[in-house]
Amino acid sequence: MESLVSEGLSCQPLQGEASTCCQLSVKILEARNLFWTDLLSEADLYVVLQLPTASTSTFRTKIISNSNHPIWNETFSFQIQRQVKNILELKVYDADLVTEDKDLFTVYFDTIEVSPGKSILKTFSLNPQGKEELDVEFQVEEILDSPENLITNNVLVARELSCLTAQVDKTGSTAVVTEKDELVLTLKGSYEDTQISTLGSGMVDSFLFHYITAQETEMKGCLKSLKVDREEKDIPAENLTVPLKSLTMGEEVAVTIPAADATALGLKLSTSSCSEELTVRLGFGLCDKEQEFLKKRKQVVAKALKRVLQLEHELQEDEVPVIGVMAIGGGARAMTSLYGHLFALKKLDLLDCVTYISGTSGSTWTLASLYENPDWSQQDLEKPISHAREHMAKSKLAAFSLGHMKGYQQELKRRTEEGYPPSFVDLWSLVLEFLLHGQVTEHKFSEQRAALEQGQNPLPLYLALNVKENSLGTLDFKEWVEFSPYEIGFLKYGAFIPSELFGSEFFMGRLMKKLPESRICFLEGLWSNVFSGNLMDAWYDFTSSEETWKQNIRDKTRKIAPEKDLHDSQSTSWINLSWLQPRTALTQAFQGLLTGRPLLHRCHNFLRDLHLHQNYSAQKDFCAWGECQLDSVPRQLTPLQPQLCLVDAAFFINTSCPLLLRAGRNLDLIFSFGYSISSPFQELEQMEIYCRERGIPFPRVELSEEERIQPRECHVFSDPNCPEAPTVLHFPLVNLSFKEHSAPGIKRSPEELDGGQVDLTGFLSPYSLANMTYSGDDFDRLLYLNSYNVQNNHKEILMALRTALKHRKQRQP
């Protein structure tokens, strides 16, 4: 266990609030008209109950044999926290002595429907076409003597943790153990889950478990003895079961685990409150470190704007506009082009006017390389550009030599030993590192903070998508994940961790196991992870036109409806009918073929086991995806997943704009650098639709047919009627006056005309997405083209900066 001490970076958790727990009683009464199950006899029915937010155990009624109208009248109790989303699952089974019991249907019930002090009778209609029904009675009573301290941002809830210590009592144990005996202790729902120790002279004699204090759980223990004879087989073990509710906090209790030959192994159990503070920051606002940076950066921006715009007065802090650079992805093409754009901004003395730089996919390679130098924007960019040119022009075959492959293998093995889950994308990261740098780079992501200490550079932001590992296509479920040198987190849930802790193991918002911070190359591979797609993603990409994509974004970005409207207009419960939706092995295999991600990326989930707030879907900051039922089922959302699966943001919209539009950043002007060859405005138009459907201020992207056929070097989009919307200067990847001009206003000589021939659309264009090797001339042409397009629109940029000054004044209260 490690507490969070991280370069003075405060996570600032919200203050805890006490909330009483309640006792939920569930009485399974009866079912009627269940006639469809067995052909030769009546059904043998029973009900299984599960409420994972309250108990780690699964409960079941007795079996009522040979009855299509079973009457159970059995009551089960759960201790629930009303601030948490508690979804009770009721499964009705038909027992079968020959084959596996049949799962007939599942009922999901939101316990918020039951008010404290009252009881309600629910009749679940199991088939809209028939009369099959299940009667259940619910009652909730407050437990006044057991308040629980919660920390919540009204979307996620961090609950109190306790620790269970189990100490082997060597003096009180009568069991004779050997080195072939194993002690197995299990605490379901805890961070550790199961711990095993091989007994003998070097046995581990102390075990520690972390569990949710108010959750009903029990510790199970057993001794597994291995009898050595000619066939060497296991001896059945007897179990010890200890409900943790029976233990008094701070008191030690002696128990025994049955062992062979009528002996027993002694254990001493004690529980205590967990002292670990919350490490995950729950909140949708910007962290303290970013706000401190903004104050310093505004001073730099104010001086730069006064210098560039030749202002007569000093700008006050509230007069300084926030300006961002938005770079999209596109492999080596995006990396090279962004170098050209930044080179031009530096040459025009505009780089100090920028507060944020955001990137995705290939553009992140440029940012990751630049921010190894804490003063990169204050220095000449020729050195990093020359470095990139050198490695783009070299042969890439050496990356796959036997020696390098062995080196990759050793590095991956070391990561696995450190505790990182094995991932194919880690291999891609190591190959990418060699392609871009030709050597191992020891730089780490959190070290980019050095480039921000005095506000000397813009704040870099990187974007990825979290998706489902093997059940859905990326378009059906995706969540923005932001990476900044200060924090990494989910915009959807308002949950962030310090960047150096990414990859470490968490439980209920606490840091459980700190892993060594990864070298930044592993994040570069993650940000440009195009390998974790599935066949469904490929099918969408292959069959979808630009208009189809626009409609898809409209469909997928609407705000989630209240849960009462999602399933039943009269109730918060809903039914999953197994007999109407058969899950045969064939259909499961086919779905797995379409949605499986054979080359996925895995990393530990820092949201692990945080609970959803009772009203999470009603919070304005929680943005669910339209048509995605998973957003209304807490057990299917990311906090209940042990690992994350992160992919390139281009699987949805190939833009980093969501980072700049995050609440609190309040941008006035965005330099939009597009690197698409075939669709110069596609990402921008998709972003406009996304923002409009979300209610995020963004200017209209309105284009004439002529502009679509032949885009200009710079397009200005603004909305005078919406002062909250930033102005967007969009620079598509086009080759217009650069063909005839080596610099703004300077015509090319006949000898220089070849330098202006940049093949962006030809079949043999060197700038295809899959190409990672450019000749020196090809690199230079693309670099200078993008640099020229910015420099050639210097006047438009200055006008936009003046507009941004006015825009900032309009936004002041």
mmCIF file of N, CA, C and O in Angstrom, residues 399-413 415-416 420-435 519 521-526 528-529 531-532 599-602:
data_model
loop_
_atom_site.group_PDB
_atom_site.id
_atom_site.type_symbol
_atom_site.label_atom_id
_atom_site.label_comp_id
_atom_site.label_asym_id
_atom_site.label_seq_id
_atom_site.Cartn_x
_atom_site.Cartn_y
_atom_site.Cartn_z
ATOM 1 N N ALA A 399 13.938 -2.013 -37.549
ATOM 2 C CA ALA A 399 13.022 -2.116 -36.411
ATOM 3 C C ALA A 399 12.578 -3.555 -36.180
ATOM 4 O O ALA A 399 12.147 -3.897 -35.075
ATOM 5 N N PHE A 400 12.659 -4.380 -37.221
ATOM 6 C CA PHE A 400 12.177 -5.757 -37.121
ATOM 7 C C PHE A 400 13.320 -6.769 -37.190
ATOM 8 O O PHE A 400 13.101 -7.943 -37.485
ATOM 9 N N SER A 401 14.535 -6.313 -36.917
ATOM 10 C CA SER A 401 15.677 -7.221 -36.885
ATOM 11 C C SER A 401 15.579 -8.151 -35.681
ATOM 12 O O SER A 401 14.858 -7.864 -34.708
ATOM 13 N N LEU A 402 16.307 -9.241 -35.735
ATOM 14 C CA LEU A 402 16.264 -10.218 -34.641
ATOM 15 C C LEU A 402 16.703 -9.587 -33.324
ATOM 16 O O LEU A 402 16.100 -9.825 -32.272
ATOM 17 N N GLY A 403 17.740 -8.758 -33.392
ATOM 18 C CA GLY A 403 18.229 -8.118 -32.166
ATOM 19 C C GLY A 403 17.207 -7.213 -31.533
ATOM 20 O O GLY A 403 17.008 -7.224 -30.310
ATOM 21 N N HIS A 404 16.529 -6.406 -32.358
ATOM 22 C CA HIS A 404 15.513 -5.504 -31.813
ATOM 23 C C HIS A 404 14.299 -6.268 -31.312
ATOM 24 O O HIS A 404 13.707 -5.901 -30.291
ATOM 25 N N MET A 405 13.913 -7.339 -32.008
ATOM 26 C CA MET A 405 12.770 -8.126 -31.548
ATOM 27 C C MET A 405 13.053 -8.750 -30.189
ATOM 28 O O MET A 405 12.168 -8.820 -29.329
ATOM 29 N N LYS A 406 14.282 -9.191 -29.975
ATOM 30 C CA LYS A 406 14.651 -9.734 -28.662
ATOM 31 C C LYS A 406 14.590 -8.639 -27.597
ATOM 32 O O LYS A 406 14.166 -8.877 -26.466
ATOM 33 N N GLY A 407 15.033 -7.427 -27.984
ATOM 34 C CA GLY A 407 14.954 -6.310 -27.043
ATOM 35 C C GLY A 407 13.519 -5.974 -26.675
ATOM 36 O O GLY A 407 13.208 -5.710 -25.507
ATOM 37 N N TYR A 408 12.626 -5.981 -27.670
ATOM 38 C CA TYR A 408 11.208 -5.741 -27.388
ATOM 39 C C TYR A 408 10.675 -6.800 -26.423
ATOM 40 O O TYR A 408 9.926 -6.491 -25.483
ATOM 41 N N GLN A 409 11.054 -8.058 -26.686
ATOM 42 C CA GLN A 409 10.567 -9.157 -25.846
ATOM 43 C C GLN A 409 11.002 -8.978 -24.397
ATOM 44 O O GLN A 409 10.212 -9.184 -23.468
ATOM 45 N N GLN A 410 12.246 -8.572 -24.195
ATOM 46 C CA GLN A 410 12.749 -8.373 -22.835
ATOM 47 C C GLN A 410 12.024 -7.217 -22.143
ATOM 48 O O GLN A 410 11.690 -7.297 -20.960
ATOM 49 N N GLU A 411 11.764 -6.141 -22.911
ATOM 50 C CA GLU A 411 11.055 -4.994 -22.340
ATOM 51 C C GLU A 411 9.628 -5.365 -21.948
ATOM 52 O O GLU A 411 9.134 -4.993 -20.871
ATOM 53 N N LEU A 412 8.952 -6.124 -22.803
ATOM 54 C CA LEU A 412 7.579 -6.534 -22.510
ATOM 55 C C LEU A 412 7.538 -7.473 -21.315
ATOM 56 O O LEU A 412 6.613 -7.402 -20.490
ATOM 57 N N LYS A 413 8.512 -8.335 -21.211
ATOM 58 C CA LYS A 413 8.585 -9.239 -20.062
ATOM 59 C C LYS A 413 8.783 -8.444 -18.777
ATOM 60 O O LYS A 413 8.165 -8.723 -17.749
ATOM 61 N N ARG A 415 7.835 -5.372 -18.215
ATOM 62 C CA ARG A 415 6.578 -4.686 -17.885
ATOM 63 C C ARG A 415 5.587 -5.645 -17.221
ATOM 64 O O ARG A 415 4.888 -5.272 -16.273
ATOM 65 N N THR A 416 5.526 -6.861 -17.717
ATOM 66 C CA THR A 416 4.625 -7.842 -17.127
ATOM 67 C C THR A 416 5.036 -8.143 -15.691
ATOM 68 O O THR A 416 4.181 -8.259 -14.796
ATOM 69 N N TYR A 420 2.088 -4.751 -15.237
ATOM 70 C CA TYR A 420 1.262 -4.293 -16.354
ATOM 71 C C TYR A 420 0.673 -5.487 -17.098
ATOM 72 O O TYR A 420 1.380 -6.459 -17.366
ATOM 73 N N PRO A 421 -0.620 -5.435 -17.462
ATOM 74 C CA PRO A 421 -1.204 -6.537 -18.237
ATOM 75 C C PRO A 421 -0.526 -6.631 -19.603
ATOM 76 O O PRO A 421 -0.191 -5.596 -20.212
ATOM 77 N N PRO A 422 -0.300 -7.832 -20.125
ATOM 78 C CA PRO A 422 0.305 -7.966 -21.453
ATOM 79 C C PRO A 422 -0.608 -7.387 -22.515
ATOM 80 O O PRO A 422 -1.826 -7.510 -22.451
ATOM 81 N N SER A 423 -0.016 -6.732 -23.518
ATOM 82 C CA SER A 423 -0.812 -6.063 -24.545
ATOM 83 C C SER A 423 -0.023 -6.000 -25.841
ATOM 84 O O SER A 423 1.164 -5.640 -25.847
ATOM 85 N N PHE A 424 -0.688 -6.319 -26.948
ATOM 86 C CA PHE A 424 -0.044 -6.202 -28.254
ATOM 87 C C PHE A 424 0.346 -4.761 -28.546
ATOM 88 O O PHE A 424 1.373 -4.488 -29.190
ATOM 89 N N VAL A 425 -0.435 -3.806 -28.072
ATOM 90 C CA VAL A 425 -0.174 -2.402 -28.360
ATOM 91 C C VAL A 425 1.146 -1.958 -27.737
ATOM 92 O O VAL A 425 1.800 -1.034 -28.234
ATOM 93 N N ASP A 426 1.582 -2.623 -26.671
ATOM 94 C CA ASP A 426 2.894 -2.303 -26.100
ATOM 95 C C ASP A 426 4.011 -2.647 -27.082
ATOM 96 O O ASP A 426 5.028 -1.948 -27.149
ATOM 97 N N LEU A 427 3.835 -3.718 -27.836
ATOM 98 C CA LEU A 427 4.823 -4.059 -28.866
ATOM 99 C C LEU A 427 4.831 -2.993 -29.947
ATOM 100 O O LEU A 427 5.905 -2.554 -30.399
ATOM 101 N N TRP A 428 3.658 -2.539 -30.375
ATOM 102 C CA TRP A 428 3.574 -1.455 -31.349
ATOM 103 C C TRP A 428 4.265 -0.200 -30.814
ATOM 104 O O TRP A 428 4.962 0.505 -31.559
ATOM 105 N N SER A 429 4.133 0.073 -29.515
ATOM 106 C CA SER A 429 4.756 1.252 -28.923
ATOM 107 C C SER A 429 6.275 1.193 -29.034
ATOM 108 O O SER A 429 6.933 2.205 -29.331
ATOM 109 N N LEU A 430 6.837 0.020 -28.796
ATOM 110 C CA LEU A 430 8.296 -0.122 -28.875
ATOM 111 C C LEU A 430 8.784 0.000 -30.312
ATOM 112 O O LEU A 430 9.836 0.611 -30.571
ATOM 113 N N VAL A 431 8.034 -0.580 -31.253
ATOM 114 C CA VAL A 431 8.407 -0.435 -32.666
ATOM 115 C C VAL A 431 8.315 1.036 -33.076
ATOM 116 O O VAL A 431 9.207 1.571 -33.750
ATOM 117 N N LEU A 432 7.248 1.711 -32.659
ATOM 118 C CA LEU A 432 7.059 3.119 -32.988
ATOM 119 C C LEU A 432 8.186 3.971 -32.414
ATOM 120 O O LEU A 432 8.671 4.903 -33.070
ATOM 121 N N GLU A 433 8.611 3.666 -31.210
ATOM 122 C CA GLU A 433 9.712 4.405 -30.593
ATOM 123 C C GLU A 433 10.965 4.328 -31.455
ATOM 124 O O GLU A 433 11.654 5.333 -31.672
ATOM 125 N N PHE A 434 11.261 3.129 -31.973
ATOM 126 C CA PHE A 434 12.450 2.993 -32.827
ATOM 127 C C PHE A 434 12.259 3.743 -34.138
ATOM 128 O O PHE A 434 13.181 4.398 -34.635
ATOM 129 N N LEU A 435 11.046 3.691 -34.715
ATOM 130 C CA LEU A 435 10.793 4.369 -35.979
ATOM 131 C C LEU A 435 10.957 5.880 -35.848
ATOM 132 O O LEU A 435 11.469 6.546 -36.757
ATOM 133 N N ARG A 519 7.438 4.610 -19.658
ATOM 134 C CA ARG A 519 8.064 5.564 -20.566
ATOM 135 C C ARG A 519 7.000 6.083 -21.528
ATOM 136 O O ARG A 519 6.029 5.399 -21.829
ATOM 137 N N CYS A 521 6.775 6.423 -24.575
ATOM 138 C CA CYS A 521 6.530 5.714 -25.830
ATOM 139 C C CYS A 521 5.297 4.816 -25.722
ATOM 140 O O CYS A 521 4.584 4.614 -26.713
ATOM 141 N N PHE A 522 5.032 4.276 -24.535
ATOM 142 C CA PHE A 522 3.865 3.402 -24.372
ATOM 143 C C PHE A 522 2.556 4.182 -24.469
ATOM 144 O O PHE A 522 1.522 3.634 -24.850
ATOM 145 N N LEU A 523 2.597 5.476 -24.114
ATOM 146 C CA LEU A 523 1.416 6.316 -24.311
ATOM 147 C C LEU A 523 1.277 6.731 -25.771
ATOM 148 O O LEU A 523 0.160 6.819 -26.291
ATOM 149 N N GLU A 524 2.392 6.985 -26.439
ATOM 150 C CA GLU A 524 2.322 7.320 -27.865
ATOM 151 C C GLU A 524 1.669 6.182 -28.645
ATOM 152 O O GLU A 524 0.861 6.410 -29.549
ATOM 153 N N GLY A 525 2.018 4.951 -28.305
ATOM 154 C CA GLY A 525 1.400 3.812 -28.959
ATOM 155 C C GLY A 525 -0.076 3.707 -28.642
ATOM 156 O O GLY A 525 -0.887 3.336 -29.490
ATOM 157 N N LEU A 526 -0.430 4.054 -27.415
ATOM 158 C CA LEU A 526 -1.838 4.017 -26.997
ATOM 159 C C LEU A 526 -2.641 5.088 -27.733
ATOM 160 O O LEU A 526 -3.739 4.837 -28.228
ATOM 161 N N SER A 528 -2.131 6.385 -30.548
ATOM 162 C CA SER A 528 -2.258 6.065 -31.981
ATOM 163 C C SER A 528 -2.574 4.589 -32.164
ATOM 164 O O SER A 528 -2.112 3.960 -33.110
ATOM 165 N N ASN A 529 -3.382 4.058 -31.257
ATOM 166 C CA ASN A 529 -3.706 2.635 -31.273
ATOM 167 C C ASN A 529 -4.790 2.347 -32.309
ATOM 168 O O ASN A 529 -5.981 2.449 -32.032
ATOM 169 N N PHE A 531 -4.898 -0.611 -33.753
ATOM 170 C CA PHE A 531 -4.907 -2.073 -33.847
ATOM 171 C C PHE A 531 -6.035 -2.717 -33.050
ATOM 172 O O PHE A 531 -6.266 -3.912 -33.171
ATOM 173 N N SER A 532 -6.721 -1.940 -32.219
ATOM 174 C CA SER A 532 -7.738 -2.521 -31.343
ATOM 175 C C SER A 532 -9.142 -2.373 -31.900
ATOM 176 O O SER A 532 -10.113 -2.443 -31.155
ATOM 177 N N LEU A 599 -6.325 -7.678 -31.015
ATOM 178 C CA LEU A 599 -5.069 -6.988 -30.727
ATOM 179 C C LEU A 599 -5.315 -5.804 -29.804
ATOM 180 O O LEU A 599 -4.774 -4.722 -29.994
ATOM 181 N N LEU A 600 -6.150 -5.999 -28.796
ATOM 182 C CA LEU A 600 -6.569 -4.886 -27.955
ATOM 183 C C LEU A 600 -5.465 -4.428 -26.998
ATOM 184 O O LEU A 600 -4.481 -5.125 -26.765
ATOM 185 N N HIS A 601 -5.701 -3.231 -26.489
ATOM 186 C CA HIS A 601 -4.819 -2.680 -25.458
ATOM 187 C C HIS A 601 -5.480 -2.856 -24.096
ATOM 188 O O HIS A 601 -6.676 -2.605 -23.946
ATOM 189 N N ARG A 602 -4.714 -3.281 -23.131
ATOM 190 C CA ARG A 602 -5.248 -3.445 -21.771
ATOM 191 C C ARG A 602 -4.418 -2.625 -20.785
ATOM 192 O O ARG A 602 -3.194 -2.561 -20.891
#
